[in-house]
Short mmCIF file of C-alpha atoms in Angstrom, two decimals:
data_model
loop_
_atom_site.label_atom_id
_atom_site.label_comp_id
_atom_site.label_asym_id
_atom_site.label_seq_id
_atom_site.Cartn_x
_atom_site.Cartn_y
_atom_site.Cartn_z
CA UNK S 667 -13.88 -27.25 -51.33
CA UNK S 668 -17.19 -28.76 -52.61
CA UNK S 669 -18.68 -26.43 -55.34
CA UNK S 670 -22.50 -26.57 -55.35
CA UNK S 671 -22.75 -24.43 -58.13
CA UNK S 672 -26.21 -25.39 -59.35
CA UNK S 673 -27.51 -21.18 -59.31
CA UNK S 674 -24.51 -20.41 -61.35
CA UNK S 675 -21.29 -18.72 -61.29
CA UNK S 676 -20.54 -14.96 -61.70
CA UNK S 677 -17.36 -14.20 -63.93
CA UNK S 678 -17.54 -10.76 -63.25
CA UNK S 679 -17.13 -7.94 -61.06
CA UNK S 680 -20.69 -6.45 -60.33
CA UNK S 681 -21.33 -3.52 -62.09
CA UNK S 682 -23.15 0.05 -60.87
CA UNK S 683 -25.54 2.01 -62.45
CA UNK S 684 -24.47 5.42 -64.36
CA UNK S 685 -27.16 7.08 -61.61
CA UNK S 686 -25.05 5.24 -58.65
CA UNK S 687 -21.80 6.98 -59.90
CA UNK S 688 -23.03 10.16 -60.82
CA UNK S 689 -24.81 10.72 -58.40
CA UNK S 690 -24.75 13.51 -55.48
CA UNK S 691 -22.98 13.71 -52.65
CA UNK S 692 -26.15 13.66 -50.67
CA UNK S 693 -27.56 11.10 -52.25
CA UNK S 694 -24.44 8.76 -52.00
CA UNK S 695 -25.20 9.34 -47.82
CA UNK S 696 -28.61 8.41 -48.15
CA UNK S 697 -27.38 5.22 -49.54
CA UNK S 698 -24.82 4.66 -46.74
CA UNK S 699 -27.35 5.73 -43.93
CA UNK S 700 -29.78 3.08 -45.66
CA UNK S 701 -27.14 0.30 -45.52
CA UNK S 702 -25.92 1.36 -41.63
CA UNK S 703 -29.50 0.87 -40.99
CA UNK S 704 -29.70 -2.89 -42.24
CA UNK S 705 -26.25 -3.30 -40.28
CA UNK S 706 -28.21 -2.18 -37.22
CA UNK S 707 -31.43 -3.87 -37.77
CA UNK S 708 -29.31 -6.89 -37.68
CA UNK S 709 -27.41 -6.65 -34.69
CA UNK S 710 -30.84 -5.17 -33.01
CA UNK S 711 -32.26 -8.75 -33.71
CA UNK S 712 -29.59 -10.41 -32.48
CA UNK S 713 -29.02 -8.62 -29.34
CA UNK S 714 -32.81 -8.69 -28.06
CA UNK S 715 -32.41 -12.51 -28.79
CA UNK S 716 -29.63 -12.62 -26.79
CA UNK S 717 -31.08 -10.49 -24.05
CA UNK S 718 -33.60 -12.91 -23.03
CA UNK S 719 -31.67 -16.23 -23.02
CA UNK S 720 -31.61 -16.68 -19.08
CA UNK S 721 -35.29 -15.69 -19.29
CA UNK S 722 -36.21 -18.26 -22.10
CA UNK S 723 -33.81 -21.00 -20.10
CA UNK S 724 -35.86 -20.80 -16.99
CA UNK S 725 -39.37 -20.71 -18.84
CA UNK S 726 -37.77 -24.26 -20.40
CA UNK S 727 -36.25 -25.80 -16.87
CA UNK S 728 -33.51 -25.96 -19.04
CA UNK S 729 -29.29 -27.10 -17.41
CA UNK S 730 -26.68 -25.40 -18.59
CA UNK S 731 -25.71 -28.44 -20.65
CA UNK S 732 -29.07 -29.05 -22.25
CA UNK S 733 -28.58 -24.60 -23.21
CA UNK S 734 -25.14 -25.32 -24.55
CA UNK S 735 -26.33 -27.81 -26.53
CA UNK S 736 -29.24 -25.80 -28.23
CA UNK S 737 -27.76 -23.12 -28.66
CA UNK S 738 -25.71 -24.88 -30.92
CA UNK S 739 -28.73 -24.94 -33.72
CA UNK S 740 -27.82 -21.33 -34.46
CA UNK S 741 -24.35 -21.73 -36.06
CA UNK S 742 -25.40 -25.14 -37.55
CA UNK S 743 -28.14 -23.64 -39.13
CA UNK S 744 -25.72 -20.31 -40.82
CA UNK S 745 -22.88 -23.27 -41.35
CA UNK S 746 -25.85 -25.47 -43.45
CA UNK S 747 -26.91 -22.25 -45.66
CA UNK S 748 -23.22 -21.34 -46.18
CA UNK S 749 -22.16 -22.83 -49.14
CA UNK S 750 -25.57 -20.99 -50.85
CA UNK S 751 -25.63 -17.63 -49.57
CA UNK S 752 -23.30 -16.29 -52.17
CA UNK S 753 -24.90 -18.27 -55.04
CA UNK S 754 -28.29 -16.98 -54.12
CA UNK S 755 -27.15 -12.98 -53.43
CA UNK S 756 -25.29 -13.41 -57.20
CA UNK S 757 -28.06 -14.85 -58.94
CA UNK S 758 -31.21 -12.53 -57.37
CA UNK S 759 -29.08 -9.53 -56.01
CA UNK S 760 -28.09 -8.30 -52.87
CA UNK S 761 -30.82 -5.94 -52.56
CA UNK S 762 -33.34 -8.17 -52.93
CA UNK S 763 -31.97 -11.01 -51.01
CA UNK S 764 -31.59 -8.64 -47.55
CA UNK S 765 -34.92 -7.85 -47.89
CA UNK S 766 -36.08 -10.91 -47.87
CA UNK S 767 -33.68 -12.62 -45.54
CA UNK S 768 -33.98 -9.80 -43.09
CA UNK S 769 -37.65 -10.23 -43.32
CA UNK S 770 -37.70 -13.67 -42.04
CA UNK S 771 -34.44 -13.42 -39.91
CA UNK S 772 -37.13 -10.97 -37.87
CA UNK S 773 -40.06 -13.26 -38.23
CA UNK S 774 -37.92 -16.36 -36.83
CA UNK S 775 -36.62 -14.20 -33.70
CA UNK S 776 -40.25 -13.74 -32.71
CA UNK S 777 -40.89 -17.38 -32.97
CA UNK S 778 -38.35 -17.99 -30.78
CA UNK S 779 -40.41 -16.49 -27.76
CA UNK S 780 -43.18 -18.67 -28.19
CA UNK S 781 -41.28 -21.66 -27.97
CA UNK S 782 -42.81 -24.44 -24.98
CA UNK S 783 -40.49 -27.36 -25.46
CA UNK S 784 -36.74 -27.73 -26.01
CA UNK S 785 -36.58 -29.37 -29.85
CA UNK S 786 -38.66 -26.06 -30.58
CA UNK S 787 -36.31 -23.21 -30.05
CA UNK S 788 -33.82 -25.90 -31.36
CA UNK S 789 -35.82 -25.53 -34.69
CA UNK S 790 -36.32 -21.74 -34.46
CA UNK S 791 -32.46 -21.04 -33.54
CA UNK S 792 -31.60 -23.19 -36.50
CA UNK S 793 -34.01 -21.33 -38.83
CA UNK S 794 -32.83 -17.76 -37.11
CA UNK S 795 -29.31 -18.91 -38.24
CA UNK S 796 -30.17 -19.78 -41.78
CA UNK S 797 -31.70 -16.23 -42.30
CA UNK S 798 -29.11 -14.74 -40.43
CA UNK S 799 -26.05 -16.03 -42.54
CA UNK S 800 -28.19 -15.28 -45.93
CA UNK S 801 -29.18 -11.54 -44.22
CA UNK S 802 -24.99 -11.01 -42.97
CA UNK S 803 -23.41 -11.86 -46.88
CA UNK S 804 -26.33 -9.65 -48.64
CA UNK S 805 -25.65 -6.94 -46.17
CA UNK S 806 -22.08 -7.63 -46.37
CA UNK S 807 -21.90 -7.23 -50.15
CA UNK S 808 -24.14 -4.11 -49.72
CA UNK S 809 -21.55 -2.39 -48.03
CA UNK S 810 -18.99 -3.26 -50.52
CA UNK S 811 -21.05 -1.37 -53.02
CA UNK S 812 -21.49 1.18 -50.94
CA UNK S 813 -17.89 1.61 -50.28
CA UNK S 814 -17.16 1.22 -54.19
CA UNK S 815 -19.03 4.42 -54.70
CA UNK S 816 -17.75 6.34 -51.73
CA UNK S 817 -14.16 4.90 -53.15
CA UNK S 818 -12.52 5.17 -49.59
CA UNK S 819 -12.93 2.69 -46.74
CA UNK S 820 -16.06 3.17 -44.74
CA UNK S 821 -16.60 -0.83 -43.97
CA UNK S 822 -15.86 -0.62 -40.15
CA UNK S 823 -18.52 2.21 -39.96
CA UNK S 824 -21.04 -0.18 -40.64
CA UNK S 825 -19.79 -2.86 -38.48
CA UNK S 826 -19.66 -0.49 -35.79
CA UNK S 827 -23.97 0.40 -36.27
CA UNK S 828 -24.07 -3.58 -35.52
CA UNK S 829 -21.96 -3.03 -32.48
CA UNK S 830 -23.60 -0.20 -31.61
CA UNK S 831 -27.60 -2.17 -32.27
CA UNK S 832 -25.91 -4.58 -29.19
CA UNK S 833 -25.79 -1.78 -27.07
CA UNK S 834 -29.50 -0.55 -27.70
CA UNK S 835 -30.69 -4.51 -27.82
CA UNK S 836 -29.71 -4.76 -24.49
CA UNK S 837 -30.76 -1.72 -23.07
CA UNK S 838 -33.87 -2.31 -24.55
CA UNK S 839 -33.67 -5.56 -23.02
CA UNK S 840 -33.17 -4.22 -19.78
CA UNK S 841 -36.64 -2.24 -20.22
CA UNK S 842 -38.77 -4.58 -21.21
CA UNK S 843 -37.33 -6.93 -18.29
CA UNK S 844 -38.38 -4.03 -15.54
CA UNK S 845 -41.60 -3.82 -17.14
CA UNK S 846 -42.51 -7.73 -17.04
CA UNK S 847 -42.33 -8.24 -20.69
CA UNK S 848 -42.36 -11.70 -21.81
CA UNK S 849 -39.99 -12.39 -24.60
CA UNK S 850 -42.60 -12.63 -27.05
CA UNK S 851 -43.89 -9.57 -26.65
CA UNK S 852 -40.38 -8.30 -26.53
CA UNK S 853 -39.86 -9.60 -29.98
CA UNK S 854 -42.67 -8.41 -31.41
CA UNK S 855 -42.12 -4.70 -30.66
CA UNK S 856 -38.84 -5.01 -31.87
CA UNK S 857 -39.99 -6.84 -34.96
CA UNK S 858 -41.71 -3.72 -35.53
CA UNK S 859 -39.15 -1.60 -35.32
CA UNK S 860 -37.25 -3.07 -37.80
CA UNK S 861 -39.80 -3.23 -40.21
CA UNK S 862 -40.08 0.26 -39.31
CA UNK S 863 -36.84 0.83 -40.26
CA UNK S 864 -36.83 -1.27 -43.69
CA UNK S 865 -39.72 0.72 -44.59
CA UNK S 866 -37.89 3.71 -44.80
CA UNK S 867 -34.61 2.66 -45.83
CA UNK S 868 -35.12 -0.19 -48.66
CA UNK S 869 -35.65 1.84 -51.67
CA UNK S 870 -32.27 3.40 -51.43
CA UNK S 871 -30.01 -0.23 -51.51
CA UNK S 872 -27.62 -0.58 -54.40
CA UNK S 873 -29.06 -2.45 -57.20
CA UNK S 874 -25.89 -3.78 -58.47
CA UNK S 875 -26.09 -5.78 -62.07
CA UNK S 876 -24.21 -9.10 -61.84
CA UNK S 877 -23.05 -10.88 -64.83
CA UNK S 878 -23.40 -14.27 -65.13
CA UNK S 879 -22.48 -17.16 -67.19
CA UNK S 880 -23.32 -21.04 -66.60
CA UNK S 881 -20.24 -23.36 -66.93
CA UNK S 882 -19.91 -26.97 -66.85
CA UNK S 883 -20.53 -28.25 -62.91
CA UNK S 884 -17.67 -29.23 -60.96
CA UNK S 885 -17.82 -31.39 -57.92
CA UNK S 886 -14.16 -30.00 -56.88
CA UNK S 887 -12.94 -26.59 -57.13
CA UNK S 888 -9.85 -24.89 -55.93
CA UNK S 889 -11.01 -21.78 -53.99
CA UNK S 890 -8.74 -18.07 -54.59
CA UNK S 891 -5.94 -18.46 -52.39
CA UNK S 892 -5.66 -14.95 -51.16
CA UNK S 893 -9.69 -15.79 -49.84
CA UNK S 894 -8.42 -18.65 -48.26
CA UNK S 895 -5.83 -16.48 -46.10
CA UNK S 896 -8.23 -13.53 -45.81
CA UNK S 897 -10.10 -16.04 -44.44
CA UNK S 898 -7.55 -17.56 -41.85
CA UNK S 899 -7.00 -14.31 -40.51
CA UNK S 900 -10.66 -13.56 -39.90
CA UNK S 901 -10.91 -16.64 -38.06
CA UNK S 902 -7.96 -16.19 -35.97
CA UNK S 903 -9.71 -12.82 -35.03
CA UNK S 904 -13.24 -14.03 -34.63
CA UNK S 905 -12.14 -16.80 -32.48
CA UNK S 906 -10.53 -14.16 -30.16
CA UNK S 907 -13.98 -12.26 -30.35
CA UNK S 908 -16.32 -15.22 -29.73
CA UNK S 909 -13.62 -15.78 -26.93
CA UNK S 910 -14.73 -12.43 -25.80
CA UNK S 911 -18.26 -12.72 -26.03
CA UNK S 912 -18.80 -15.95 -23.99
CA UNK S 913 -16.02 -16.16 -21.62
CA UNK S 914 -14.73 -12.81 -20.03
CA UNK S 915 -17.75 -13.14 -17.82
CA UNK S 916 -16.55 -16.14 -16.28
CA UNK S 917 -12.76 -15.08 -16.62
CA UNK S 918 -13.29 -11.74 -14.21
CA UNK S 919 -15.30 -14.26 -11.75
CA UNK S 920 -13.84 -16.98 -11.37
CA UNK S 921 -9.96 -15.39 -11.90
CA UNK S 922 -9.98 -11.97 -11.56
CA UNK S 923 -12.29 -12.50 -8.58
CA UNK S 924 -14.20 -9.50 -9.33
CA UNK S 925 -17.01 -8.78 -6.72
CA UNK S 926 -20.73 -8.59 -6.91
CA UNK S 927 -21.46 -6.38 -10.16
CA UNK S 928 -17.87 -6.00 -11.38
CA UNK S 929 -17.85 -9.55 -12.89
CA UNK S 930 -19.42 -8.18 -16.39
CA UNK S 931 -16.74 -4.96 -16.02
CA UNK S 932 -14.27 -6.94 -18.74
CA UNK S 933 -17.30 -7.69 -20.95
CA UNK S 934 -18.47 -3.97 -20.93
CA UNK S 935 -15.15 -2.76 -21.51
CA UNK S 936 -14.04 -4.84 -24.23
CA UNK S 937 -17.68 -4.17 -26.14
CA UNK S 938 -17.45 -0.48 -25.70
CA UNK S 939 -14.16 -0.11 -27.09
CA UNK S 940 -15.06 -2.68 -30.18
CA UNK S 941 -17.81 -0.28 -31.18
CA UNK S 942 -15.78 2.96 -30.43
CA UNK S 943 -12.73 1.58 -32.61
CA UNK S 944 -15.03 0.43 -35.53
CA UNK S 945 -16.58 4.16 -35.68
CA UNK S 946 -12.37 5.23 -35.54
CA UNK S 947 -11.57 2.85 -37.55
CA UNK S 948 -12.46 3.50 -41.05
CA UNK S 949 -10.49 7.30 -40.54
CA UNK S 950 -7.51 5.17 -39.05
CA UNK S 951 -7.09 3.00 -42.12
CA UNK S 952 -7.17 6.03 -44.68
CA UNK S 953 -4.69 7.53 -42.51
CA UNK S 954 -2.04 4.79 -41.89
CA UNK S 955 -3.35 1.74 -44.39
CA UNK S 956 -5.05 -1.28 -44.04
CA UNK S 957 -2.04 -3.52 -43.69
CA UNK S 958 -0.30 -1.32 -40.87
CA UNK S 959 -3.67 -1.26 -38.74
CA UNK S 960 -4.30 -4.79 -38.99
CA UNK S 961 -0.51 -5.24 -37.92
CA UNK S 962 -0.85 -3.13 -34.49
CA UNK S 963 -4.60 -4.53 -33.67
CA UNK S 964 -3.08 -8.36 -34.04
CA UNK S 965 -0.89 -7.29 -31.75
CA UNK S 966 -2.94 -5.28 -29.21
CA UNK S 967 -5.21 -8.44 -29.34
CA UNK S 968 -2.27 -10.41 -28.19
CA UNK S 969 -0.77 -7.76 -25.72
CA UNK S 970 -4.38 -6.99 -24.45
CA UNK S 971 -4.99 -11.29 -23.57
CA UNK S 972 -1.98 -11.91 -22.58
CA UNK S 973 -1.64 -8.97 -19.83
CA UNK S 974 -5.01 -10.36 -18.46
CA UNK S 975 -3.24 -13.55 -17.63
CA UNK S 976 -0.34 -12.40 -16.29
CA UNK S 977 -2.13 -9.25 -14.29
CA UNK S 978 -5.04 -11.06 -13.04
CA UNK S 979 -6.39 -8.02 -11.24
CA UNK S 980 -9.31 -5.79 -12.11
CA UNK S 981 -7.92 -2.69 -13.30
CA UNK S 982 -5.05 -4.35 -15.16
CA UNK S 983 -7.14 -7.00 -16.77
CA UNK S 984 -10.30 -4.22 -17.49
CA UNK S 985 -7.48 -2.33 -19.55
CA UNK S 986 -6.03 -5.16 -20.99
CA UNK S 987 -9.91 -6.13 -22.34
CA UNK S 988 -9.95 -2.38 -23.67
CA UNK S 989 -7.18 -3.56 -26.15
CA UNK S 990 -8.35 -6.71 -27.22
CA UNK S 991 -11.56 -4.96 -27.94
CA UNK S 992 -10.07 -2.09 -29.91
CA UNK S 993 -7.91 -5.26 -31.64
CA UNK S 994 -10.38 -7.06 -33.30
CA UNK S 995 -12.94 -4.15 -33.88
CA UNK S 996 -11.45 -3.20 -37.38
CA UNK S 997 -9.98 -6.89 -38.56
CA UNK S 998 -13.06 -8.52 -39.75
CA UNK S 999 -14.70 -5.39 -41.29
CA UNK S 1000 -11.34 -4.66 -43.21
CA UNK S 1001 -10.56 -8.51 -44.65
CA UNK S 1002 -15.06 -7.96 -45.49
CA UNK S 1003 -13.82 -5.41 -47.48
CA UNK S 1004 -10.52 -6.45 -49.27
CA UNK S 1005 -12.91 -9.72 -50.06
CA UNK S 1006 -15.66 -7.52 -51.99
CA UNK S 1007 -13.22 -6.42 -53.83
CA UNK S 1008 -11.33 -9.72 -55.12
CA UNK S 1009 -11.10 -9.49 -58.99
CA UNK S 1010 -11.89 -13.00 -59.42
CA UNK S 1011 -14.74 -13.54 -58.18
CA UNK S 1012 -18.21 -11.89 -57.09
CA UNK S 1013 -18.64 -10.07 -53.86
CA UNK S 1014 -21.14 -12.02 -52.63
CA UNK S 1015 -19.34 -15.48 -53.41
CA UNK S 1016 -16.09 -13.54 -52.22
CA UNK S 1017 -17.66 -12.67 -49.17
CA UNK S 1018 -19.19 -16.36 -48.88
CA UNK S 1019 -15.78 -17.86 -48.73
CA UNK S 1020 -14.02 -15.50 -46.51
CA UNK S 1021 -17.26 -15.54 -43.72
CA UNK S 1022 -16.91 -19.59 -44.13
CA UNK S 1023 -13.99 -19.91 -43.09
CA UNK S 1024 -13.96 -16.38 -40.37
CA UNK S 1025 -17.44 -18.10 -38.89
CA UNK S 1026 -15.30 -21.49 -37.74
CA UNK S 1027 -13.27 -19.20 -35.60
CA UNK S 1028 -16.56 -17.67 -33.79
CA UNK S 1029 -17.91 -21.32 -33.40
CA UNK S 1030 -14.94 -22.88 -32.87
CA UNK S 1031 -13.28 -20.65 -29.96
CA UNK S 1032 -15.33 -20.90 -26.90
CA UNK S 1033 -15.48 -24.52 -26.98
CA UNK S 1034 -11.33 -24.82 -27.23
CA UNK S 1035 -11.49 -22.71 -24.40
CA UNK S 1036 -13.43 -24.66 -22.60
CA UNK S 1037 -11.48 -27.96 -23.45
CA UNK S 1038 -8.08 -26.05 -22.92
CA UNK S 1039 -9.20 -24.99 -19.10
CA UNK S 1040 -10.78 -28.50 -18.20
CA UNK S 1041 -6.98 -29.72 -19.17
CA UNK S 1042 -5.13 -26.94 -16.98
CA UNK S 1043 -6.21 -23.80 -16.39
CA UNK S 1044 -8.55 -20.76 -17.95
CA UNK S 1045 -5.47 -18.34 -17.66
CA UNK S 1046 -3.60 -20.70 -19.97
CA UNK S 1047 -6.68 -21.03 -22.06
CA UNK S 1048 -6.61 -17.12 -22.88
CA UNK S 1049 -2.71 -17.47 -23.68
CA UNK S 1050 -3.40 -19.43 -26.24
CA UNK S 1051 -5.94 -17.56 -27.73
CA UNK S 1052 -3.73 -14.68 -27.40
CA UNK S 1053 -0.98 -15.92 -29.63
CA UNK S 1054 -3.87 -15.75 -32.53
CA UNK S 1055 -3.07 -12.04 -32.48
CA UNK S 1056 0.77 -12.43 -33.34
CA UNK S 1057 -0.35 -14.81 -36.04
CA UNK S 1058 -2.56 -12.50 -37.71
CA UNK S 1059 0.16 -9.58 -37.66
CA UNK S 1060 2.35 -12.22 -39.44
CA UNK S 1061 -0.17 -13.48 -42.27
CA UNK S 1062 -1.00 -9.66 -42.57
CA UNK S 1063 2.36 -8.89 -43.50
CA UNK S 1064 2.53 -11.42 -46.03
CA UNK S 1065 -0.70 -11.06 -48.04
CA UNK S 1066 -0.56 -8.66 -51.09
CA UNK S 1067 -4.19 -8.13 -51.35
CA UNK S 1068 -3.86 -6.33 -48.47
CA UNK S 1069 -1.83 -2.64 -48.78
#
């Protein structure tokens, strides 16, 4: 792994303030609700974004081909401001860093409504994904603080607020649509709704102290192994997610047959139950343990695909979406967290490493899909996907980070 260490490396875990750690119980949720907040302002952003692609496509005369291939900018631009994001949240701190990547994560989402040409949203989805990686490891690392202090696992909580910000994006969405909004205007009153919500919320981030110390550069470095695995699983289960996210639409039309309205039944059904299991999840974990919850979710990811494909049927395959749903809803949020908390290395360059590797799995998915079914069919395309599940149960089992 190429180590652009030019900011620096941190040696050290980060360190809290006496006042963080001593502080009150009702203080300590005035941090959390302040960090949910961030999580939500996030996934607010990127569901009104979302909301308005078909709009933003016609306004562009834009094929399906020429919208696959833009859309493409986003991940490029959160894969090009990877290998920094950690470096950058060590060096300046989190706090400061999610302020000021949120900031412009908003301010590039309006600029997306105003673009007239195709190489122009190109530019502004490839900006919205630079400030959207830097805005996800700051707010990532956040809640590793904050779960530090509550010192029991609270991670999928916050996850779920960015779930649960895709819900309210697109309702939202659905509102400004009936009243004849254009997406600019859209964006902006959503823009101020987040700032809105910063407002309020920003004084009461963790200011964490990081210690650092400048070694000798290194072209080469050999990354922490366990990462590297933490990392393997996240992408199995991000691959099943992006999976999810752009293809059960076209999976309950074009196999399950599903009539009129019913096509985005799976879609609904596998997002409601990935926000209701992130909210569950945190009480789950302290209950059974990490590596036990992981285990069955791998496996109802697997169980839930693969009874789609061999049930290809509404009800059946509705349920079977239910599971995959409530599968990956506490995987990434759990490996977030066992990351923050790597003795090794810093959260944020923790985190950095682990999201790297997750993020291929979310970019990489859908388009194997795609490839898989042009070859022989979409049902075999979701087998495959599913055996990701049984993989992850295995890997789980065999990583000692995770207990």
């Amino acid at each position: 792994m190429i180590d652009l260490n030019f900011l620096g490396r941190s040696k050290t875990k980060a360190k809290l303030k006496k006042t963080y750690t001593q502080a009150k119980v009702s203080y300590l949720n005035r941090i959390r609700w302040a960090v949910s907040m961030f999580y939500f302002g996030m996934g607010l952003c990127f569901a009104t974004w979302a909301s308005r692609i078909p709009d933003i496509k016609t306004a562009l005369h834009l094929s399906e081909g020429d919208l696959g291939s833009i859309l493409f900018a986003l991940p490029l631009g959160q894969l090009v401001i990877m290998p920094f994001s950690g470096k950058l949240v060590t060096r300046f701190g989190s706090h400061r860093i999610l302020i000021f990547a949120l900031s412009l994560y908003v301010f590039s989402m309006t600029n997306l409504g105003l673009a007239i040409a195709a190489w122009q949203l190109s530019l502004g989805l490839f900006v919205f994904g630079i400030f959207g990686n830097l805005s996800n490891i700051a707010v990532n690392t956040q809640g590793v603080y904050t779960e530090v202090l509550f010192k029991k696992t609270i991670m999928s909580s916050f996850h779920g607020m960015w779930s649960f910000a895709g819900f309210m994006g697109a309702i939202l969405g659905l509102g400004m649509l009936a009243f004849e909004l254009s997406p600019y205007i859209h964006f902006l009153i959503v823009a101020g709704i987040v700032f809105l919500m910063m407002a309020f919320n920003y004084k009461f981030l963790i200011k964490a102290k990081e210690t650092i110390r400048t070694e000798k550069k290194k072209l080469f470095t050999k990354p922490d192994s366990a990462l590297i695995w933490l990392g393997i699983i996240g992408f199995c289960c991000m691959a099943s997610e992006g999976v999810m996210f752009d293809w059960s639409g076209v999976y309950f039309k074009e196999v399950i047959k599903a009539p009129g309205p019913l096509v985005i039944l799976g879609y609904t059904s596998f997002m409601i139950m990935m926000a209701g299991g992130r909210f569950l999840g945190d009480g789950l974990i302290r209950k059974f343990g990490r590596k036990t919850v992981m285990q069955i979710s791998g496996i109802m990811i697997s169980a839930g695909l693969f009874t789609a494909v061999f049930f290809p049927f509404v009800i059946p395959a509705t349920i079977a979406f239910m599971f995959v749903g409530l599968g990956v809803s506490t995987i990434v949020p759990t490996v977030y967290s066992v990351a923050g908390k790597n003795p090794n290395v810093s959260p944020s360059e923790a985190l950095t490493t682990v999201s790297s590797v997750s993020f291929l799995g979310f970019l990489m998915g859908p388009p194997i899909i795609g490839y898989i079914a042009e070859l022989s069919s979409l049902r075999f395309s979701f087998a495959f996907i599913g055996v990701f599940g049984i993989l992850i149960a295995i890997m789980v089992s065999r990583i000692k980070a995770i207990e």
